[in-house]
CSV table of C-alpha atoms and ligand atoms in Angstrom, one decimal:
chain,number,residue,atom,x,y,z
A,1,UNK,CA,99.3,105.8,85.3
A,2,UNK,CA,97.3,108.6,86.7
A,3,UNK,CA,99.2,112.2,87.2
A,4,UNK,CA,97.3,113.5,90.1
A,5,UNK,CA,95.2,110.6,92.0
A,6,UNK,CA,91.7,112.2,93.7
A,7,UNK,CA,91.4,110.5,96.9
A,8,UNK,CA,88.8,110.0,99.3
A,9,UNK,CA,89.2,109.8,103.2
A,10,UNK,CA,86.7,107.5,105.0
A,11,UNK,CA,87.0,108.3,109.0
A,12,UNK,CA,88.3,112.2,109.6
A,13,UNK,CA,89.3,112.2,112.9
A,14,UNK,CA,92.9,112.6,114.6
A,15,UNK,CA,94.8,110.3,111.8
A,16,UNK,CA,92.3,110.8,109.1
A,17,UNK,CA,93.0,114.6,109.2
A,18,UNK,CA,96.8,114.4,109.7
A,19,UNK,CA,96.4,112.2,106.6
A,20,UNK,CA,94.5,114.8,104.4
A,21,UNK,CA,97.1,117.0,105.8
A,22,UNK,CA,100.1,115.2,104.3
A,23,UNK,CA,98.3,114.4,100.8
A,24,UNK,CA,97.7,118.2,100.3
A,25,UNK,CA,99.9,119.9,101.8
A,26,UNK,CA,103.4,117.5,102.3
A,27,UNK,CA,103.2,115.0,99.1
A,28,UNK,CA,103.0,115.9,95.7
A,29,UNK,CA,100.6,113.6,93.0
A,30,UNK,CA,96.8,113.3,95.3
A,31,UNK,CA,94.0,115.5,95.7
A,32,UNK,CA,91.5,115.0,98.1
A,33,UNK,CA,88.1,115.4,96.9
A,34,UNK,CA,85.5,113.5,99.3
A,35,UNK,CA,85.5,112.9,102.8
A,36,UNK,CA,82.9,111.2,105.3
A,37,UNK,CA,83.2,110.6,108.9
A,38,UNK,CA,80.2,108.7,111.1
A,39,UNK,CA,79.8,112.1,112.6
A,40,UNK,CA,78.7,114.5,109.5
A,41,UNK,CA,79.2,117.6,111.5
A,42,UNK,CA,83.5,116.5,111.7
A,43,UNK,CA,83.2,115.6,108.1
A,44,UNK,CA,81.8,119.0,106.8
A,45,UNK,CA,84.3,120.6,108.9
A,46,UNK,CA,87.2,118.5,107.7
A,47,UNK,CA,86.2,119.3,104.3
A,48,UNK,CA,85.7,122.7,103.9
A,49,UNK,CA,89.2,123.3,105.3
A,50,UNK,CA,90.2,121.4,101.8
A,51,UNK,CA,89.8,123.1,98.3
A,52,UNK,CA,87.8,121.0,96.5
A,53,UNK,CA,86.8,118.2,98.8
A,54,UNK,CA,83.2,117.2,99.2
A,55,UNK,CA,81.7,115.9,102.6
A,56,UNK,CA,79.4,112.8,101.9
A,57,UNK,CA,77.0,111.0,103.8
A,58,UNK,CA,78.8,107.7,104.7
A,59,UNK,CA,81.9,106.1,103.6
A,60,UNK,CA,80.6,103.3,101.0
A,61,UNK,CA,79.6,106.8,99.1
A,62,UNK,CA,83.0,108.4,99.1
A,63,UNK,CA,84.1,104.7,98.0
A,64,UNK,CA,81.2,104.6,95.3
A,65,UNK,CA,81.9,107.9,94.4
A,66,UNK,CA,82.8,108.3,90.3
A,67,UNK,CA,85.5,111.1,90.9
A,68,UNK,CA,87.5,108.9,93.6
A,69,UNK,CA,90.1,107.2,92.4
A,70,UNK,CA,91.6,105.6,95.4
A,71,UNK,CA,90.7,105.1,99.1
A,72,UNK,CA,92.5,106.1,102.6
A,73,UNK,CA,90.3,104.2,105.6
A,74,UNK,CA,91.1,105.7,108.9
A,75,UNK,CA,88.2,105.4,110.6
A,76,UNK,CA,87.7,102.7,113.7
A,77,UNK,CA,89.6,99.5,113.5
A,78,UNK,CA,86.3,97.4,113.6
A,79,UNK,CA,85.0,99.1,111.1
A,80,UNK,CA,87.9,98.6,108.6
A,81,UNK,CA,86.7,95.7,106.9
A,82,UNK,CA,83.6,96.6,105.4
A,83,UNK,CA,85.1,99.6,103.8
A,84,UNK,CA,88.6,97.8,102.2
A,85,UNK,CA,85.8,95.0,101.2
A,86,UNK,CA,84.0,97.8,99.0
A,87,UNK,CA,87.1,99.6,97.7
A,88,UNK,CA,88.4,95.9,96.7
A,89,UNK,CA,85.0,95.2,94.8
A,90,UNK,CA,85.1,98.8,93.7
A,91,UNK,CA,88.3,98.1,92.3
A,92,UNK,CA,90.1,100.8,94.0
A,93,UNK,CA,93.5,101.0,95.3
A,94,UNK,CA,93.1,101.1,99.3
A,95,UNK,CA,95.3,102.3,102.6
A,96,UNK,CA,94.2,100.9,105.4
A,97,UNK,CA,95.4,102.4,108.9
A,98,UNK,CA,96.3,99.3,110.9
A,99,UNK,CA,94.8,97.0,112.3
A,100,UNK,CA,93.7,95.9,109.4
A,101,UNK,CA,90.7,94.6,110.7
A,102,UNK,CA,89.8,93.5,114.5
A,103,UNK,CA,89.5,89.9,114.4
A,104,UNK,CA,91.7,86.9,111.7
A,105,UNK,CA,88.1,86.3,110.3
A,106,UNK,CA,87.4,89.8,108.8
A,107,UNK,CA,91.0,89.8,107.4
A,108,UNK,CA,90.5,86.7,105.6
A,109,UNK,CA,87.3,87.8,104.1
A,110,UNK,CA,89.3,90.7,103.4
A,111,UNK,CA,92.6,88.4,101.9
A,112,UNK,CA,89.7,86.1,100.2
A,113,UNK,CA,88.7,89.4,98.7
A,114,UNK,CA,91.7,91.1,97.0
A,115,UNK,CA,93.1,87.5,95.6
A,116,UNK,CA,89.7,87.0,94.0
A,117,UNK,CA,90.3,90.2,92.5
A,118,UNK,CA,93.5,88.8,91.1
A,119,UNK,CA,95.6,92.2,92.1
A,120,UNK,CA,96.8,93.8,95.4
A,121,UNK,CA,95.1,97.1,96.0
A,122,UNK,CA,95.7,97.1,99.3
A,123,UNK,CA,98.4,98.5,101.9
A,124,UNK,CA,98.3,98.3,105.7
A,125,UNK,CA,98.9,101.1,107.5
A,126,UNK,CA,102.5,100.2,109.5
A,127,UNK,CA,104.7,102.6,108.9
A,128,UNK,CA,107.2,101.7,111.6
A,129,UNK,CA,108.5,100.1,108.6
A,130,UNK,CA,109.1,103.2,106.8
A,131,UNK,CA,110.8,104.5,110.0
A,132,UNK,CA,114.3,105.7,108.9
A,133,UNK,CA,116.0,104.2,112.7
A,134,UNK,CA,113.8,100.2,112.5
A,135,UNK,CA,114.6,100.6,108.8
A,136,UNK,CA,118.8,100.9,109.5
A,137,UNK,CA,118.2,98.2,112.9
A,138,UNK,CA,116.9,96.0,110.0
A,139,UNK,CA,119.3,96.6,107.7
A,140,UNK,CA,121.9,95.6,110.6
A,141,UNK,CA,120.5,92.6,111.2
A,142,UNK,CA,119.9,91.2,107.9
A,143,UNK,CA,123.6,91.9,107.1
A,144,UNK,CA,124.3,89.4,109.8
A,145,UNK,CA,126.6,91.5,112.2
A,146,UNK,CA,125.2,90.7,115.2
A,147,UNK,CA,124.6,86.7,114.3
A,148,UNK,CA,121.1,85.1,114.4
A,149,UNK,CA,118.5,87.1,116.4
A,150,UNK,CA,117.7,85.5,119.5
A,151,UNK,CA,115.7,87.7,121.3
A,152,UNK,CA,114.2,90.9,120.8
A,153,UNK,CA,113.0,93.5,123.4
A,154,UNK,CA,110.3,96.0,122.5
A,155,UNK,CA,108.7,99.0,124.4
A,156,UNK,CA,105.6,100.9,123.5
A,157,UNK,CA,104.6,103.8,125.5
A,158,UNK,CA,102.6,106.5,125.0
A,159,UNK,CA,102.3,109.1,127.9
A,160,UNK,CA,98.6,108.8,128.0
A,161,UNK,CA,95.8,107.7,125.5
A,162,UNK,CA,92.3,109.0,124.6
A,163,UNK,CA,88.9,108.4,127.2
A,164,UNK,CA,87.7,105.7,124.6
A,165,UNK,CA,90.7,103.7,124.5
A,166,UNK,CA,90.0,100.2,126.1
A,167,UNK,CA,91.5,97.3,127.5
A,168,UNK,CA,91.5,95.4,124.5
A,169,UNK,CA,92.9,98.2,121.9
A,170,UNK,CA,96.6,98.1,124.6
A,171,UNK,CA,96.9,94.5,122.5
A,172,UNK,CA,94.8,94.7,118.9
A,173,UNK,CA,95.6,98.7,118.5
A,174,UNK,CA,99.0,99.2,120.1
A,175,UNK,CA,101.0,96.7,120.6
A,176,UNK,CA,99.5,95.3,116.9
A,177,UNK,CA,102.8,97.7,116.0
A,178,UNK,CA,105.2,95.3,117.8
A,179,UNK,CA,104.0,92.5,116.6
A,180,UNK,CA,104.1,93.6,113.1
A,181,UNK,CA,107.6,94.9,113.2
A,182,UNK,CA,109.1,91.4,115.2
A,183,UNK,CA,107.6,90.0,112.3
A,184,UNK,CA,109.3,92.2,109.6
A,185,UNK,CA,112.7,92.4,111.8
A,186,UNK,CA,113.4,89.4,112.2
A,187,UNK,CA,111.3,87.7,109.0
A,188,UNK,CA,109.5,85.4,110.4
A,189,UNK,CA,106.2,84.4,112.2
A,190,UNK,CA,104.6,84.1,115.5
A,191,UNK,CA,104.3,80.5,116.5
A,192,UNK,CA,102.7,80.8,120.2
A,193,UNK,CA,102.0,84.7,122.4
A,194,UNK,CA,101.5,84.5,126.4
A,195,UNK,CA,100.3,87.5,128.2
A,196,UNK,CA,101.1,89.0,131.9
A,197,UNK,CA,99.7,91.7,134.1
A,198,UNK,CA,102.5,93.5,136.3
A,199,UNK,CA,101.2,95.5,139.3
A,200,UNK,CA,98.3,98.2,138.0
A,201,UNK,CA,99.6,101.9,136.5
A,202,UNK,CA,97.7,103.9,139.1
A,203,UNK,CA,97.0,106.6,136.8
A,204,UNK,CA,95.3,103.9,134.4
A,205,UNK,CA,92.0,104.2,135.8
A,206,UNK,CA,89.9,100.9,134.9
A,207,UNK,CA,92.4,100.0,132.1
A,208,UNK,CA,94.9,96.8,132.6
A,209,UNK,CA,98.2,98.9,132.3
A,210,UNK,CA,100.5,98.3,131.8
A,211,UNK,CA,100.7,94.6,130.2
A,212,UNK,CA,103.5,92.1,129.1
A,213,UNK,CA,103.4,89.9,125.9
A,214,UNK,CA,105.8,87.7,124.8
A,215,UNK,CA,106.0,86.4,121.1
A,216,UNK,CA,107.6,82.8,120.6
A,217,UNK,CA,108.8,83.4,116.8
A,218,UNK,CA,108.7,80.0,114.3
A,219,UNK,CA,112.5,80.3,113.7
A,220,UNK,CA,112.8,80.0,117.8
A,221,UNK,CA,113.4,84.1,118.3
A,222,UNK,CA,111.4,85.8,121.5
A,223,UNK,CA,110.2,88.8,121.6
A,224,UNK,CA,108.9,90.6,125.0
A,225,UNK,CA,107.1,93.5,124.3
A,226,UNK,CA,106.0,96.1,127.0
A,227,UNK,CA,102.9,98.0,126.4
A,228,UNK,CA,102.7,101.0,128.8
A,229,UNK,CA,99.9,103.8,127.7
A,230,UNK,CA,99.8,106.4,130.6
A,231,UNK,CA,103.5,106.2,131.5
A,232,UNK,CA,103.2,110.0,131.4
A,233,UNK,CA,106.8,111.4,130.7
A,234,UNK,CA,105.9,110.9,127.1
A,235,UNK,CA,105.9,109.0,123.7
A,236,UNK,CA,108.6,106.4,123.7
A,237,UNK,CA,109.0,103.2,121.0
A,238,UNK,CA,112.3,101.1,121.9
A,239,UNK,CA,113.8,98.6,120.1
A,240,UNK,CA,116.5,96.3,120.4
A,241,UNK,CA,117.4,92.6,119.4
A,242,UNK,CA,120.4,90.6,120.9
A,243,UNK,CA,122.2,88.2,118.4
A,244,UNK,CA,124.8,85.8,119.0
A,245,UNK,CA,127.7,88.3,118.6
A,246,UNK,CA,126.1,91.3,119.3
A,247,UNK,CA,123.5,93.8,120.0
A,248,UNK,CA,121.4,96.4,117.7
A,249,UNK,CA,119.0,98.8,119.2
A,250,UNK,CA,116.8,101.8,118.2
A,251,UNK,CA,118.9,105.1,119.2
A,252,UNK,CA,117.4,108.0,121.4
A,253,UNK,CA,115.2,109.3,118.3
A,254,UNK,CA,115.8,113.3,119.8
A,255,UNK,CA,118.6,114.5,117.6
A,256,UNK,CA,119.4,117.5,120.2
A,257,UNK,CA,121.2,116.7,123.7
A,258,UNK,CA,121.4,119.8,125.9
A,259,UNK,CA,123.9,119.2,128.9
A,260,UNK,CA,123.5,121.9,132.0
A,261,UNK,CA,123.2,121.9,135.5
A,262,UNK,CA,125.4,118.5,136.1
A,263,UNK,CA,122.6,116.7,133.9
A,264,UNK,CA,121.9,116.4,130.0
A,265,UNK,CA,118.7,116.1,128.4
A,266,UNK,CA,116.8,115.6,124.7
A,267,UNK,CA,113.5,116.1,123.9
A,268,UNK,CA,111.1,113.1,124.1
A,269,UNK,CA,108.4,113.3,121.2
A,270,UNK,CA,104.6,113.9,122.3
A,271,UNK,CA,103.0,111.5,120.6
A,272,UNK,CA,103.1,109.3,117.0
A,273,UNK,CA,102.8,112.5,114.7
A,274,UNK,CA,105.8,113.6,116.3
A,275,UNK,CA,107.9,110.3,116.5
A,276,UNK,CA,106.9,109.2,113.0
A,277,UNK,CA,106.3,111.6,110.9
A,278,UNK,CA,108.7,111.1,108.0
A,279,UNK,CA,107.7,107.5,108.2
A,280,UNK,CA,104.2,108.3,107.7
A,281,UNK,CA,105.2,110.6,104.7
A,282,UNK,CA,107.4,107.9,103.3
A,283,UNK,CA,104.4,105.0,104.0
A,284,UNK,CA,101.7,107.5,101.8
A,285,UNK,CA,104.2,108.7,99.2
A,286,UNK,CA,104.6,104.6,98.5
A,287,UNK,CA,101.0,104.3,98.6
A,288,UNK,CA,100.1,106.7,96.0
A,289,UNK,CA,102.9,106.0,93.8
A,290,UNK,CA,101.1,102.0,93.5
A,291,UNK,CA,97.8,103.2,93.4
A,292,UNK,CA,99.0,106.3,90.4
A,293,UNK,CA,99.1,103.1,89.0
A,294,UNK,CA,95.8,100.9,90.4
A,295,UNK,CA,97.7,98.9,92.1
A,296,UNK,CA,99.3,98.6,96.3
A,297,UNK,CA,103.1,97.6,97.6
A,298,UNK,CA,104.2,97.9,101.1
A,299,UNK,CA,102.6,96.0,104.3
A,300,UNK,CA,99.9,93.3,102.6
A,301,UNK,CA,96.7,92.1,103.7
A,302,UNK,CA,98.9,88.9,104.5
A,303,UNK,CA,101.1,90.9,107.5
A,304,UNK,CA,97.5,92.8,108.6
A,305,UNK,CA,96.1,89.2,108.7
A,306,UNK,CA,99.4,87.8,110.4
A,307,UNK,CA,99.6,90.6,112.8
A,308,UNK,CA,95.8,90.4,114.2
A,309,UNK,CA,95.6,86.4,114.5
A,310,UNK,CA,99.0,87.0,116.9
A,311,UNK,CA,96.6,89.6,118.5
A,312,UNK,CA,93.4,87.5,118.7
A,313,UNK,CA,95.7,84.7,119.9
A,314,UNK,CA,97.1,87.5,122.2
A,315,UNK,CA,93.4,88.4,123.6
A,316,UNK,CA,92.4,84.6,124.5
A,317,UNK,CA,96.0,83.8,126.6
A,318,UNK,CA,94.9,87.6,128.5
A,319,UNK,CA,91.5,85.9,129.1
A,320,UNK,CA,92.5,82.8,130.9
A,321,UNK,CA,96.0,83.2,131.3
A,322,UNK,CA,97.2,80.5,129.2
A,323,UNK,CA,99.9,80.1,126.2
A,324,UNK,CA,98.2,80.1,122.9
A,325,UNK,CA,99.5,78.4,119.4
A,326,UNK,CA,98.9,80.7,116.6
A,327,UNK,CA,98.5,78.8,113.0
A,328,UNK,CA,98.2,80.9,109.8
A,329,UNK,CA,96.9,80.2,106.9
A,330,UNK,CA,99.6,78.7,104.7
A,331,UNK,CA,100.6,81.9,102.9
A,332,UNK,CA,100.0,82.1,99.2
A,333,UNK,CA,102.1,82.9,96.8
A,334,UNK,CA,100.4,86.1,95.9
A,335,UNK,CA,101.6,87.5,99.0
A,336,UNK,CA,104.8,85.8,98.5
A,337,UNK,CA,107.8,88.2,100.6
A,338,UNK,CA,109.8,90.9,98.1
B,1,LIG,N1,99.7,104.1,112.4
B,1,LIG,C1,99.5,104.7,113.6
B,1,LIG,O1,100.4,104.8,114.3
B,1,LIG,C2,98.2,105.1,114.0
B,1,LIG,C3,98.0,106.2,114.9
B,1,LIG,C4,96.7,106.6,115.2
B,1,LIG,C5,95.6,105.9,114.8
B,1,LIG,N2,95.8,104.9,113.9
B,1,LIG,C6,94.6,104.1,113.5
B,1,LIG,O2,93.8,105.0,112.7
B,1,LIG,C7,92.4,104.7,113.0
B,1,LIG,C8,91.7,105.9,113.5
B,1,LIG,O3,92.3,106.4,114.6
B,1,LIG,P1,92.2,107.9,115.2
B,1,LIG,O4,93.2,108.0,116.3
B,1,LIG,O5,92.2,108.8,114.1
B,1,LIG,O6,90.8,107.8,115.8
B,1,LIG,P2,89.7,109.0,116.0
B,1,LIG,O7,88.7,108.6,116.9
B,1,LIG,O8,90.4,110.3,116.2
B,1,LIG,O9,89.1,109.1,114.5
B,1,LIG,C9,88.3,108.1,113.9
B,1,LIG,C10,87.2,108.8,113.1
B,1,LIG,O10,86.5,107.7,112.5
B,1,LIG,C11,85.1,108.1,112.6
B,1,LIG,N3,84.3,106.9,112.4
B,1,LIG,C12,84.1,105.9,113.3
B,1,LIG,N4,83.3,104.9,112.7
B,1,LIG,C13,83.1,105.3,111.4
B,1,LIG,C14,82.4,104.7,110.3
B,1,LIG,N5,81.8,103.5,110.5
B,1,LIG,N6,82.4,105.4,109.2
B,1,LIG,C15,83.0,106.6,109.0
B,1,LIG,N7,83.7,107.2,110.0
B,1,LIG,C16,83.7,106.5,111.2
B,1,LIG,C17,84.9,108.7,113.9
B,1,LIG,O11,83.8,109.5,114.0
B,1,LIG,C18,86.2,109.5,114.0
B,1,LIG,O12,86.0,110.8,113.5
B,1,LIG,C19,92.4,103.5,114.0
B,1,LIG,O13,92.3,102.3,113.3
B,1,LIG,C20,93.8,103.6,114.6
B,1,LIG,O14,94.3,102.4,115.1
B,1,LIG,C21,97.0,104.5,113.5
């Protein structure tokens, strides 16, 4: 087991720096020592804010590289996959912000890859799971209080989202987070997804916001999730899932209420740093502790996989409006739940 693991960051922009952040300056046991970005100008930047970080052409060098020990990928979701693909055949211990990769094909090659290898190396980037209020709602509901899940309600809003955000990315980039953690809530799979449009956000520009997805679970549980992405008043993740004796939902996360004027009042976070930072602490500290020792633990290839086909299946039923069927893969023992 390595003491001090020297990682290299493919992709340096908003999460990718936040990310460096954390393993140098918030978790103890990582160096960072090579970074690349597809624009070289960010990546010299990025790195000569870091003591002993190198900036390299492209991201199959950092992964090539002889000092790097272990991989973080937060570049572009559609570029995911060729980059785990090379840390897997480099034989390097990978995190992989989600999605894992866009489309159920590329995570296959990807889940093709890492069993061939015989090891996992690889953790997906959903940290909702490390999330301190989902991780107590889960702990609630396995215990059984509130009887067998039956439904589930989930909201995802941001206030607003960046000028290259698209269509598209409101289902395989955000609402990828629901799906996951329906999935990991409740322990089970989805079996079919529909998709509605409500009445346009006017501040949305050309974007189809905000949308409505509901998940038809294999144990018989739905899920409706809300995605919302310019809802302005800020960054808001709900949660709640109805049993057959009771209720469990995520709390206002502000921990802070100020009462004044005949009204009271918390703080709504800005954005996901804000929300879930100690999750994303908790989710890396995790990561290196596996790869200190080459190998990975947390959210597997198999949930990455499970989570896009729901939002492949989830991009067809938006195209023509109909219910789709998901089937997986049967899942393999390797990936075989905790
Ligand atoms: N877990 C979360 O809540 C969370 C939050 C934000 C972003 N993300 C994920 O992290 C990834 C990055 O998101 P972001 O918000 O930091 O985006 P961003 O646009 O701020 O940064 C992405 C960076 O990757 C670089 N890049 C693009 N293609 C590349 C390539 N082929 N090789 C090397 N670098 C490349 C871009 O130049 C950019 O600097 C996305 O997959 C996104 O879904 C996850």
């Amino acid at each position: 087991m390595r003491e001090n693991l020297n990682v290299g960051v493919v992709g340096v922009g908003m999460i990718g720096q936040d990310h460096i952040r954390r393993l140098t300056k918030v978790l103890p046991g990582s160096a960072v020592v090579a970074v690349a970005d597809a624009d070289p100008e960010r990546a010299r930047r990025v790195a000569e804010d870091v003591a002993g970080a190198r900036a390299l052409p492209t991201g199959q060098d950092v992964i090539r590289d002889d000092a790097v020990d272990a991989v973080v990928v937060t570049s572009w979701g559609d570029t995911h996959e060729e980059y785990v693909l090379a840390a897997i055949a480099a034989g390097k211990s990978v995190f992989c912000e989600k999605p894992l990769a866009t489309t159920q094909e590329a995570c296959l090659r990807i889940l093709d890859a890492e069993m061939a290898h015989g090891k996992r190396l690889v953790q997906v980037g959903f940290m909702r799971r490390y999330d301190a209020a989902y991780r107590a709602l889960k702990e609630v509901v396995s215990s059984g209080a509130i009887g067998t899940p039956l439904l589930m309600h989930s909201a995802h809003r941001n206030a607003s989202v960046p000028g290259h955000y698209t269509s598209d990315m409101a289902i395989n980039d955000t609402a990828v987070h629901d799906v996951d953690i329906a999935r990991w809530l409740l322990d089970d799979e989805v079996a079919a997804i529909s998709v509605l449009v409500p009445r346009r956000n006017r501040r949305a520009g050309d974007l189809r916001d905000p949308i409505f997805i509901l998940l038809e679970m294999a144990g018989g549980a739905l899920v409706d999730v809300e995605v919302s992405v310019n809802i302005a008043y800020g960054y808001d993740i709900r949660g709640e899932i109805v049993g057959e004796t009771g209720v469990a939902g995520l709390a206002e996360s502000n921990t802070v209420v100020v009462k004044r004027e005949g009204s009271f009042s918390g703080r709504m976070p800005e954005d996901w740093r804000e929300r879930f930072v100690r999750a994303f602490d908790a989710e890396l500290q995790e990561w290196l502790i596996a790869a200190a020792k080459g190998t990975a633990t947390g959210p597997s290839v198999w949930d990455g996989y499970a989570a896009t086909a729901a939002c492949d299946a989830a991009l067809a039923a938006l195209r023509d409006g109909t219910r789709k069927t998901i089937s997986l893969r049967e899942r393999p023992s390797f990936y075989a739940r905790p």
